């Protein structure tokens, strides 16, 4: 689904330089929403992604203002790739799409909870969730 036409603000980042903060990448995010975000030094907010029907945590990714704008306006989960320094729509190459059902901002404004209808695997390894490796918990303290 195409991104609706709207004015783009900001200055495009230099692809040969370091990843620019969100304020330097063009964005059409509603200023009222943008004002509530607390971004990391790279202009990103963590996005915890869960299955809307079961609540199962599927993955964690990163969004800048424009990725959030695209997610909210297209209904397709869109993220900022820190390694490739580009936007990616989940499923565009894998066919494992995420259709967004809701997005919530946490109380501090530094994380998003994205509830999706997951089609296929969420993890690039082919697993349904990225959280398939259990670690041993050896603590034995009980709740009183």
Short mmCIF file of N, CA, C and O in Angstrom, two decimals:
data_model
loop_
_atom_site.label_atom_id
_atom_site.label_comp_id
_atom_site.label_asym_id
_atom_site.label_seq_id
_atom_site.Cartn_x
_atom_site.Cartn_y
_atom_site.Cartn_z
N UNK A 1 0.86 -1.16 0.00
CA UNK A 1 0.00 0.00 0.00
C UNK A 1 0.91 1.23 0.00
O UNK A 1 1.81 1.33 0.80
N UNK A 2 0.70 2.20 -0.86
CA UNK A 2 1.55 3.37 -0.91
C UNK A 2 1.36 4.27 0.31
O UNK A 2 0.30 4.29 0.93
N UNK A 3 2.42 5.00 0.63
CA UNK A 3 2.35 5.96 1.73
C UNK A 3 1.59 7.18 1.23
O UNK A 3 1.87 7.69 0.15
N UNK A 4 0.60 7.66 1.99
CA UNK A 4 -0.17 8.83 1.55
C UNK A 4 0.73 10.03 1.32
O UNK A 4 1.73 10.20 2.00
N UNK A 5 0.38 10.86 0.36
CA UNK A 5 1.14 12.07 0.10
C UNK A 5 0.99 13.03 1.26
O UNK A 5 -0.10 13.26 1.75
N UNK A 6 2.11 13.57 1.69
CA UNK A 6 2.12 14.57 2.77
C UNK A 6 3.46 15.25 2.72
O UNK A 6 4.43 14.70 2.19
N UNK A 7 3.56 16.45 3.26
CA UNK A 7 4.85 17.13 3.27
C UNK A 7 5.88 16.33 4.04
O UNK A 7 5.57 15.71 5.05
N UNK A 8 7.08 16.31 3.55
CA UNK A 8 8.18 15.63 4.22
C UNK A 8 9.05 16.70 4.85
O UNK A 8 9.42 17.67 4.20
N UNK A 9 9.38 16.50 6.12
CA UNK A 9 10.22 17.46 6.81
C UNK A 9 11.58 16.83 7.09
O UNK A 9 11.75 15.64 7.01
N UNK A 10 12.56 17.66 7.42
CA UNK A 10 13.88 17.15 7.76
C UNK A 10 14.80 17.14 6.56
O UNK A 10 14.43 17.52 5.45
N UNK A 11 16.01 16.72 6.78
CA UNK A 11 17.04 16.66 5.75
C UNK A 11 17.41 15.21 5.54
O UNK A 11 17.66 14.50 6.50
N UNK A 12 17.45 14.74 4.30
CA UNK A 12 17.81 13.34 4.08
C UNK A 12 19.19 13.05 4.65
O UNK A 12 20.08 13.88 4.61
N UNK A 13 19.35 11.83 5.19
CA UNK A 13 20.65 11.45 5.74
C UNK A 13 21.63 11.13 4.61
O UNK A 13 21.26 10.76 3.51
N UNK A 14 22.91 11.29 4.91
CA UNK A 14 23.99 10.98 3.97
C UNK A 14 24.24 9.49 4.03
O UNK A 14 24.70 8.98 5.06
N UNK A 15 23.97 8.73 2.96
CA UNK A 15 24.11 7.27 3.03
C UNK A 15 25.54 6.82 3.27
O UNK A 15 25.77 5.71 3.69
N UNK A 16 26.54 7.66 3.01
CA UNK A 16 27.93 7.25 3.22
C UNK A 16 28.40 7.52 4.64
O UNK A 16 29.43 7.03 5.06
N UNK A 17 27.64 8.30 5.41
CA UNK A 17 28.04 8.65 6.76
C UNK A 17 27.33 7.78 7.79
O UNK A 17 26.63 6.84 7.45
N UNK A 18 27.52 8.10 9.07
CA UNK A 18 26.84 7.32 10.11
C UNK A 18 25.33 7.53 10.06
O UNK A 18 24.86 8.50 9.49
N UNK A 19 24.62 6.60 10.67
CA UNK A 19 23.16 6.70 10.70
C UNK A 19 22.78 8.01 11.38
O UNK A 19 23.26 8.33 12.46
N UNK A 20 21.93 8.76 10.73
CA UNK A 20 21.51 10.06 11.27
C UNK A 20 20.36 9.88 12.23
O UNK A 20 19.59 8.93 12.12
N UNK A 21 20.21 10.78 13.20
CA UNK A 21 19.06 10.69 14.09
C UNK A 21 17.78 10.94 13.32
O UNK A 21 17.80 11.49 12.23
N UNK A 22 16.67 10.53 13.91
CA UNK A 22 15.37 10.65 13.23
C UNK A 22 15.09 12.06 12.77
O UNK A 22 14.48 12.26 11.74
N UNK A 23 15.53 13.04 13.53
CA UNK A 23 15.24 14.42 13.15
C UNK A 23 15.92 14.78 11.84
O UNK A 23 15.51 15.73 11.19
N UNK A 24 16.95 14.02 11.43
CA UNK A 24 17.63 14.32 10.18
C UNK A 24 17.04 13.53 9.01
O UNK A 24 17.33 13.82 7.87
N UNK A 25 16.24 12.49 9.30
CA UNK A 25 15.59 11.73 8.23
C UNK A 25 14.21 12.34 8.00
O UNK A 25 13.54 12.74 8.94
N UNK A 26 13.78 12.38 6.76
CA UNK A 26 12.45 12.94 6.47
C UNK A 26 11.35 12.20 7.22
O UNK A 26 11.42 10.99 7.36
N UNK A 27 10.35 12.93 7.70
CA UNK A 27 9.26 12.29 8.40
C UNK A 27 7.96 13.06 8.21
O UNK A 27 7.95 14.28 8.20
N UNK A 28 6.86 12.29 8.13
CA UNK A 28 5.53 12.87 8.05
C UNK A 28 4.71 12.51 9.28
O UNK A 28 3.49 12.59 9.27
N UNK A 29 5.39 12.08 10.37
CA UNK A 29 4.70 11.71 11.58
C UNK A 29 3.99 12.92 12.18
O UNK A 29 4.54 14.02 12.21
N UNK A 30 2.78 12.69 12.66
CA UNK A 30 2.00 13.74 13.33
C UNK A 30 2.88 14.37 14.42
O UNK A 30 3.40 13.65 15.29
N UNK A 31 3.06 15.68 14.41
CA UNK A 31 3.91 16.34 15.41
C UNK A 31 3.49 16.07 16.85
O UNK A 31 4.33 16.03 17.75
N UNK A 32 2.20 15.87 17.10
CA UNK A 32 1.74 15.57 18.45
C UNK A 32 2.25 14.21 18.92
O UNK A 32 2.58 14.04 20.10
N UNK A 33 2.32 13.25 18.01
CA UNK A 33 2.87 11.94 18.36
C UNK A 33 4.39 12.05 18.49
O UNK A 33 4.98 11.54 19.45
N UNK A 34 5.03 12.72 17.55
CA UNK A 34 6.49 12.87 17.58
C UNK A 34 6.95 13.51 18.87
O UNK A 34 8.00 13.13 19.43
N UNK A 35 6.20 14.45 19.40
CA UNK A 35 6.57 15.15 20.63
C UNK A 35 6.57 14.22 21.84
O UNK A 35 7.23 14.50 22.84
N UNK A 36 5.85 13.13 21.76
CA UNK A 36 5.75 12.19 22.89
C UNK A 36 6.85 11.14 22.89
O UNK A 36 7.02 10.42 23.88
N UNK A 37 7.59 11.03 21.79
CA UNK A 37 8.63 10.00 21.68
C UNK A 37 9.92 10.42 22.37
O UNK A 37 10.35 11.56 22.24
N UNK A 38 10.53 9.48 23.07
CA UNK A 38 11.87 9.66 23.64
C UNK A 38 12.78 8.71 22.88
O UNK A 38 12.74 7.50 23.11
N UNK A 39 13.57 9.25 21.98
CA UNK A 39 14.39 8.45 21.09
C UNK A 39 15.78 8.21 21.67
O UNK A 39 16.26 8.99 22.47
N UNK A 40 16.45 7.16 21.19
CA UNK A 40 17.84 6.93 21.57
C UNK A 40 18.72 7.90 20.79
O UNK A 40 18.20 8.67 19.96
N UNK A 41 20.03 7.91 20.99
CA UNK A 41 20.89 8.87 20.28
C UNK A 41 20.84 8.77 18.75
O UNK A 41 21.17 9.73 18.06
N UNK A 42 20.41 7.61 18.22
CA UNK A 42 20.28 7.44 16.78
C UNK A 42 18.89 7.82 16.28
O UNK A 42 18.56 7.60 15.11
N UNK A 43 18.04 8.35 17.17
CA UNK A 43 16.70 8.77 16.77
C UNK A 43 15.70 7.64 16.69
O UNK A 43 14.68 7.76 16.03
N UNK A 44 15.98 6.53 17.39
CA UNK A 44 15.15 5.34 17.28
C UNK A 44 14.41 5.03 18.58
O UNK A 44 14.86 5.40 19.67
N UNK A 45 13.29 4.33 18.42
CA UNK A 45 12.47 3.84 19.52
C UNK A 45 12.32 2.34 19.33
O UNK A 45 12.07 1.88 18.21
N UNK A 46 12.46 1.57 20.41
CA UNK A 46 12.28 0.12 20.34
C UNK A 46 10.82 -0.20 20.07
O UNK A 46 9.92 0.43 20.64
N UNK A 47 10.60 -1.18 19.21
CA UNK A 47 9.25 -1.65 18.90
C UNK A 47 9.16 -3.13 19.27
O UNK A 47 9.80 -3.96 18.64
N UNK A 48 8.41 -3.42 20.31
CA UNK A 48 8.16 -4.79 20.73
C UNK A 48 6.93 -5.25 19.95
O UNK A 48 5.88 -4.60 20.01
N UNK A 49 7.08 -6.35 19.22
CA UNK A 49 6.01 -6.80 18.33
C UNK A 49 5.41 -8.09 18.89
O UNK A 49 6.14 -9.03 19.20
N UNK A 50 4.09 -8.10 19.00
CA UNK A 50 3.41 -9.28 19.52
C UNK A 50 2.26 -9.68 18.61
O UNK A 50 1.71 -8.86 17.86
N UNK A 51 1.86 -10.95 18.70
CA UNK A 51 0.70 -11.44 17.97
C UNK A 51 -0.55 -10.88 18.62
O UNK A 51 -0.72 -10.98 19.84
N UNK A 52 -1.42 -10.27 17.85
CA UNK A 52 -2.61 -9.62 18.42
C UNK A 52 -3.58 -10.61 19.03
O UNK A 52 -4.28 -10.28 19.99
N UNK A 53 -3.63 -11.84 18.55
CA UNK A 53 -4.60 -12.80 19.07
C UNK A 53 -4.13 -13.51 20.33
O UNK A 53 -4.91 -13.73 21.25
N UNK A 54 -2.84 -13.84 20.43
CA UNK A 54 -2.33 -14.60 21.57
C UNK A 54 -1.50 -13.78 22.54
O UNK A 54 -1.28 -14.20 23.68
N UNK A 55 -1.00 -12.64 22.10
CA UNK A 55 -0.12 -11.84 22.95
C UNK A 55 1.32 -12.32 22.92
O UNK A 55 2.18 -11.73 23.58
N UNK A 56 1.60 -13.38 22.17
CA UNK A 56 2.96 -13.91 22.08
C UNK A 56 3.92 -12.85 21.53
O UNK A 56 3.64 -12.21 20.52
N UNK A 57 5.06 -12.66 22.21
CA UNK A 57 6.07 -11.71 21.72
C UNK A 57 6.78 -12.36 20.54
O UNK A 57 7.31 -13.46 20.65
N UNK A 58 6.77 -11.66 19.41
CA UNK A 58 7.34 -12.20 18.19
C UNK A 58 8.74 -11.71 17.90
O UNK A 58 9.60 -12.47 17.46
N UNK A 59 8.99 -10.42 18.12
CA UNK A 59 10.28 -9.85 17.78
C UNK A 59 10.42 -8.46 18.38
O UNK A 59 9.45 -7.91 18.90
N UNK A 60 11.62 -7.93 18.31
CA UNK A 60 11.89 -6.54 18.68
C UNK A 60 12.60 -5.91 17.49
O UNK A 60 13.50 -6.51 16.90
N UNK A 61 12.18 -4.73 17.12
CA UNK A 61 12.79 -4.01 16.00
C UNK A 61 12.89 -2.54 16.39
O UNK A 61 12.59 -2.18 17.53
N UNK A 62 13.29 -1.72 15.46
CA UNK A 62 13.50 -0.29 15.73
C UNK A 62 12.69 0.55 14.75
O UNK A 62 12.59 0.21 13.57
N UNK A 63 12.15 1.65 15.26
CA UNK A 63 11.42 2.60 14.43
C UNK A 63 11.96 4.00 14.67
O UNK A 63 12.28 4.35 15.80
N UNK A 64 12.02 4.77 13.60
CA UNK A 64 12.22 6.21 13.74
C UNK A 64 10.85 6.84 13.46
O UNK A 64 9.85 6.14 13.29
N UNK A 65 10.80 8.15 13.42
CA UNK A 65 9.52 8.84 13.23
C UNK A 65 8.83 8.42 11.93
O UNK A 65 7.62 8.17 11.91
N UNK A 66 9.58 8.34 10.85
CA UNK A 66 8.97 8.00 9.56
C UNK A 66 8.50 6.55 9.53
O UNK A 66 7.44 6.26 8.97
N UNK A 67 9.26 5.64 10.11
CA UNK A 67 8.82 4.24 10.16
C UNK A 67 7.51 4.13 10.94
O UNK A 67 6.60 3.39 10.54
N UNK A 68 7.41 4.87 12.04
CA UNK A 68 6.16 4.86 12.81
C UNK A 68 5.04 5.47 11.99
O UNK A 68 3.92 4.93 11.96
N UNK A 69 5.31 6.57 11.31
CA UNK A 69 4.29 7.18 10.44
C UNK A 69 3.79 6.17 9.40
O UNK A 69 2.58 6.00 9.22
N UNK A 70 4.70 5.50 8.73
CA UNK A 70 4.31 4.54 7.70
C UNK A 70 3.52 3.38 8.30
O UNK A 70 2.54 2.91 7.70
N UNK A 71 3.93 2.93 9.48
CA UNK A 71 3.21 1.84 10.15
C UNK A 71 1.78 2.26 10.48
O UNK A 71 0.83 1.52 10.22
N UNK A 72 1.63 3.46 11.02
CA UNK A 72 0.30 3.94 11.42
C UNK A 72 -0.61 4.23 10.23
O UNK A 72 -1.83 4.06 10.32
N UNK A 73 -0.04 4.67 9.11
CA UNK A 73 -0.88 5.09 7.98
C UNK A 73 -1.09 4.02 6.93
O UNK A 73 -2.01 4.15 6.11
N UNK A 74 -0.27 2.96 6.93
CA UNK A 74 -0.46 1.90 5.94
C UNK A 74 -1.00 0.62 6.54
O UNK A 74 -1.52 -0.23 5.81
N UNK A 75 -0.85 0.46 7.86
CA UNK A 75 -1.27 -0.79 8.48
C UNK A 75 -0.30 -1.93 8.26
O UNK A 75 -0.59 -3.08 8.61
N UNK A 76 0.85 -1.64 7.71
CA UNK A 76 1.92 -2.63 7.49
C UNK A 76 3.10 -2.25 8.37
O UNK A 76 3.53 -1.10 8.38
N UNK A 77 3.63 -3.21 9.11
CA UNK A 77 4.74 -2.95 10.03
C UNK A 77 5.98 -2.54 9.23
O UNK A 77 6.45 -3.28 8.37
N UNK A 78 6.46 -1.33 9.52
CA UNK A 78 7.63 -0.77 8.83
C UNK A 78 8.66 -0.40 9.88
O UNK A 78 8.33 0.23 10.88
N UNK A 79 9.91 -0.79 9.64
CA UNK A 79 10.97 -0.58 10.61
C UNK A 79 12.15 0.13 9.96
O UNK A 79 12.24 0.23 8.74
N UNK A 80 13.06 0.61 10.81
CA UNK A 80 14.33 1.19 10.35
C UNK A 80 15.40 0.14 10.58
O UNK A 80 15.61 -0.33 11.70
N UNK A 81 16.09 -0.25 9.51
CA UNK A 81 17.17 -1.21 9.62
C UNK A 81 18.44 -0.48 10.01
O UNK A 81 18.94 0.36 9.25
N UNK A 82 18.96 -0.79 11.19
CA UNK A 82 20.19 -0.15 11.65
C UNK A 82 21.38 -0.58 10.83
O UNK A 82 22.28 0.21 10.58
N UNK A 83 21.40 -1.83 10.37
CA UNK A 83 22.55 -2.31 9.60
C UNK A 83 22.54 -1.81 8.16
O UNK A 83 23.58 -1.44 7.62
N UNK A 84 21.37 -1.77 7.54
CA UNK A 84 21.27 -1.32 6.14
C UNK A 84 20.98 0.17 6.02
O UNK A 84 21.02 0.72 4.92
N UNK A 85 20.60 0.79 7.14
CA UNK A 85 20.24 2.21 7.17
C UNK A 85 19.16 2.52 6.12
O UNK A 85 19.31 3.43 5.30
N UNK A 86 18.09 1.72 6.18
CA UNK A 86 16.96 1.94 5.27
C UNK A 86 15.70 1.40 5.92
O UNK A 86 15.75 0.62 6.87
N UNK A 87 14.55 1.83 5.38
CA UNK A 87 13.26 1.33 5.86
C UNK A 87 13.00 -0.05 5.28
O UNK A 87 13.41 -0.34 4.15
N UNK A 88 12.32 -0.88 6.05
CA UNK A 88 11.89 -2.17 5.52
C UNK A 88 10.51 -2.50 6.05
O UNK A 88 10.21 -2.27 7.20
N UNK A 89 9.69 -2.96 5.13
CA UNK A 89 8.34 -3.40 5.46
C UNK A 89 8.43 -4.89 5.71
O UNK A 89 8.88 -5.64 4.83
N UNK A 90 8.04 -5.32 6.89
CA UNK A 90 8.13 -6.74 7.24
C UNK A 90 7.34 -7.55 6.23
O UNK A 90 6.17 -7.30 5.98
N UNK A 91 8.03 -8.49 5.60
CA UNK A 91 7.40 -9.37 4.63
C UNK A 91 7.63 -8.97 3.18
O UNK A 91 7.28 -9.72 2.28
N UNK A 92 8.20 -7.81 2.93
CA UNK A 92 8.39 -7.34 1.55
C UNK A 92 9.24 -8.31 0.74
O UNK A 92 8.98 -8.52 -0.44
N UNK A 93 10.23 -8.92 1.36
CA UNK A 93 11.06 -9.89 0.64
C UNK A 93 10.79 -11.32 1.09
O UNK A 93 10.92 -12.24 0.29
N UNK A 94 10.41 -11.52 2.35
CA UNK A 94 10.21 -12.88 2.87
C UNK A 94 8.82 -13.43 2.62
O UNK A 94 8.62 -14.64 2.62
N UNK A 95 7.84 -12.54 2.45
CA UNK A 95 6.46 -12.98 2.34
C UNK A 95 5.81 -13.22 3.69
O UNK A 95 4.65 -13.60 3.77
N UNK A 96 6.56 -12.99 4.78
CA UNK A 96 6.04 -13.18 6.14
C UNK A 96 5.59 -11.82 6.68
O UNK A 96 6.30 -11.16 7.41
N UNK A 97 4.39 -11.45 6.30
CA UNK A 97 3.87 -10.11 6.54
C UNK A 97 3.37 -9.90 7.97
O UNK A 97 2.98 -10.84 8.65
N UNK A 98 3.37 -8.64 8.37
CA UNK A 98 2.78 -8.23 9.64
C UNK A 98 1.74 -7.15 9.34
O UNK A 98 2.09 -6.08 8.85
N UNK A 99 0.47 -7.46 9.63
CA UNK A 99 -0.61 -6.52 9.46
C UNK A 99 -0.93 -5.93 10.84
O UNK A 99 -1.28 -6.65 11.77
N UNK A 100 -0.78 -4.64 10.97
CA UNK A 100 -0.87 -3.96 12.26
C UNK A 100 -2.32 -3.83 12.70
O UNK A 100 -3.18 -3.37 11.96
N UNK A 101 -2.57 -4.25 13.93
CA UNK A 101 -3.90 -4.14 14.54
C UNK A 101 -3.95 -3.00 15.55
O UNK A 101 -4.98 -2.36 15.72
N UNK A 102 -2.82 -2.73 16.25
CA UNK A 102 -2.76 -1.60 17.18
C UNK A 102 -1.31 -1.26 17.49
O UNK A 102 -0.42 -2.10 17.32
N UNK A 103 -1.11 -0.01 17.90
CA UNK A 103 0.22 0.45 18.35
C UNK A 103 -0.01 1.24 19.62
O UNK A 103 -0.87 2.12 19.67
N UNK A 104 0.77 0.92 20.66
CA UNK A 104 0.68 1.63 21.94
C UNK A 104 2.06 2.16 22.31
O UNK A 104 3.07 1.50 22.06
N UNK A 105 2.08 3.33 22.89
CA UNK A 105 3.31 3.96 23.36
C UNK A 105 3.41 3.74 24.86
O UNK A 105 2.41 3.91 25.58
N UNK A 106 4.58 3.34 25.36
CA UNK A 106 4.71 3.11 26.80
C UNK A 106 4.73 4.43 27.57
O UNK A 106 4.80 5.51 26.97
N UNK A 107 4.67 4.34 28.89
CA UNK A 107 4.52 5.52 29.74
C UNK A 107 5.69 6.48 29.65
O UNK A 107 5.53 7.68 29.88
N UNK A 108 6.88 5.99 29.32
CA UNK A 108 8.06 6.85 29.19
C UNK A 108 8.25 7.39 27.78
O UNK A 108 9.11 8.23 27.55
N UNK A 109 7.52 6.85 26.81
CA UNK A 109 7.64 7.30 25.43
C UNK A 109 8.84 6.73 24.71
O UNK A 109 9.17 7.17 23.62
N UNK A 110 9.50 5.72 25.32
CA UNK A 110 10.71 5.19 24.68
C UNK A 110 10.57 3.78 24.12
O UNK A 110 11.54 3.17 23.71
N UNK A 111 9.35 3.27 24.09
CA UNK A 111 9.11 1.96 23.49
C UNK A 111 7.68 1.90 22.96
O UNK A 111 6.78 2.54 23.50
N UNK A 112 7.52 1.12 21.92
CA UNK A 112 6.22 0.91 21.29
C UNK A 112 5.84 -0.56 21.42
O UNK A 112 6.71 -1.44 21.35
N UNK A 113 4.56 -0.83 21.58
CA UNK A 113 4.03 -2.18 21.56
C UNK A 113 3.16 -2.28 20.32
O UNK A 113 2.13 -1.61 20.22
N UNK A 114 3.60 -3.08 19.37
CA UNK A 114 2.93 -3.21 18.09
C UNK A 114 2.25 -4.58 18.05
O UNK A 114 2.92 -5.61 18.12
N UNK A 115 0.93 -4.58 17.98
CA UNK A 115 0.17 -5.83 17.89
C UNK A 115 -0.16 -6.08 16.43
O UNK A 115 -0.70 -5.20 15.75
N UNK A 116 0.21 -7.28 15.95
CA UNK A 116 0.08 -7.58 14.53
C UNK A 116 -0.61 -8.92 14.29
O UNK A 116 -0.63 -9.78 15.16
N UNK A 117 -1.16 -9.02 13.10
CA UNK A 117 -1.56 -10.32 12.58
C UNK A 117 -0.34 -10.81 11.80
O UNK A 117 0.04 -10.22 10.79
N UNK A 118 0.31 -11.85 12.31
CA UNK A 118 1.53 -12.36 11.70
C UNK A 118 1.19 -13.43 10.68
O UNK A 118 0.49 -14.38 10.99
N UNK A 119 1.68 -13.27 9.46
CA UNK A 119 1.51 -14.27 8.41
C UNK A 119 2.88 -14.89 8.17
O UNK A 119 3.81 -14.22 7.72
N UNK A 120 3.04 -16.17 8.51
CA UNK A 120 4.34 -16.82 8.39
C UNK A 120 5.19 -16.54 9.62
O UNK A 120 4.70 -16.12 10.66
N UNK A 121 6.48 -16.76 9.47
CA UNK A 121 7.43 -16.60 10.57
C UNK A 121 7.73 -15.13 10.81
O UNK A 121 7.83 -14.35 9.88
N UNK A 122 7.92 -14.76 12.08
CA UNK A 122 8.33 -13.40 12.40
C UNK A 122 9.84 -13.27 12.37
O UNK A 122 10.38 -12.22 12.07
N UNK A 123 10.54 -14.36 12.70
CA UNK A 123 12.00 -14.32 12.80
C UNK A 123 12.65 -14.62 11.45
O UNK A 123 12.18 -15.48 10.69
N UNK A 124 13.76 -13.94 11.18
CA UNK A 124 14.47 -14.17 9.92
C UNK A 124 15.07 -15.58 9.84
O UNK A 124 15.45 -16.03 8.77
N UNK A 125 15.10 -16.31 10.98
CA UNK A 125 15.60 -17.68 10.98
C UNK A 125 14.54 -18.68 10.54
O UNK A 125 14.83 -19.87 10.40
N UNK A 126 13.31 -18.20 10.38
CA UNK A 126 12.21 -19.08 10.00
C UNK A 126 11.34 -19.52 11.16
O UNK A 126 10.34 -20.19 10.96
N UNK A 127 11.71 -19.15 12.38
CA UNK A 127 10.89 -19.47 13.56
C UNK A 127 9.72 -18.49 13.65
O UNK A 127 9.80 -17.36 13.19
N UNK A 128 8.65 -18.94 14.29
CA UNK A 128 7.48 -18.06 14.47
C UNK A 128 7.85 -16.81 15.27
O UNK A 128 7.40 -15.73 14.98
N UNK A 129 8.68 -16.98 16.31
CA UNK A 129 9.11 -15.88 17.16
C UNK A 129 10.63 -15.83 17.19
O UNK A 129 11.29 -16.86 17.02
N UNK A 130 11.18 -14.68 17.45
CA UNK A 130 12.64 -14.56 17.61
C UNK A 130 13.09 -15.05 18.98
O UNK A 130 14.27 -15.24 19.21
N UNK A 131 12.14 -15.27 19.88
CA UNK A 131 12.46 -15.67 21.25
C UNK A 131 12.26 -17.16 21.44
O UNK A 131 11.39 -17.60 22.20
N UNK A 132 13.08 -17.97 20.75
CA UNK A 132 12.95 -19.41 20.82
C UNK A 132 14.09 -20.07 21.60
O UNK A 132 14.09 -21.27 21.81
N UNK A 133 15.06 -19.29 22.08
CA UNK A 133 16.19 -19.84 22.83
C UNK A 133 15.99 -19.56 24.32
O UNK A 133 16.13 -18.43 24.77
N UNK A 134 15.63 -20.60 25.05
CA UNK A 134 15.43 -20.47 26.50
C UNK A 134 16.78 -20.49 27.20
O UNK A 134 17.65 -21.29 26.88
N UNK A 135 16.95 -19.61 28.17
CA UNK A 135 18.15 -19.57 29.00
C UNK A 135 17.84 -20.15 30.36
O UNK A 135 16.71 -20.00 30.87
N UNK A 136 18.82 -20.82 31.00
CA UNK A 136 18.56 -21.40 32.32
C UNK A 136 18.45 -20.32 33.40
O UNK A 136 19.23 -19.39 33.43
N UNK A 137 17.45 -20.45 34.24
CA UNK A 137 17.27 -19.59 35.39
C UNK A 137 17.59 -20.43 36.61
O UNK A 137 16.92 -21.42 36.88
N UNK A 138 18.64 -20.05 37.34
CA UNK A 138 19.08 -20.87 38.48
C UNK A 138 18.71 -20.25 39.82
O UNK A 138 18.91 -20.89 40.85
N UNK A 139 18.19 -19.06 39.82
CA UNK A 139 17.78 -18.44 41.07
C UNK A 139 16.64 -19.21 41.69
O UNK A 139 15.76 -19.70 40.99
N UNK A 140 16.65 -19.30 43.01
CA UNK A 140 15.61 -20.09 43.68
C UNK A 140 14.80 -19.25 44.66
O UNK A 140 14.01 -19.80 45.42
N UNK A 141 15.00 -17.94 44.68
CA UNK A 141 14.27 -17.10 45.60
C UNK A 141 12.78 -17.16 45.29
O UNK A 141 12.35 -16.97 44.16
N UNK A 142 11.99 -17.42 46.30
CA UNK A 142 10.54 -17.53 46.12
C UNK A 142 9.87 -16.24 46.54
O UNK A 142 10.39 -15.47 47.36
N UNK A 143 8.69 -15.98 45.99
CA UNK A 143 7.90 -14.83 46.39
C UNK A 143 7.31 -15.09 47.77
O UNK A 143 6.88 -16.20 48.08
N UNK A 144 7.28 -14.06 48.59
CA UNK A 144 6.71 -14.22 49.94
C UNK A 144 5.24 -13.93 49.93
O UNK A 144 4.75 -13.09 49.30
#
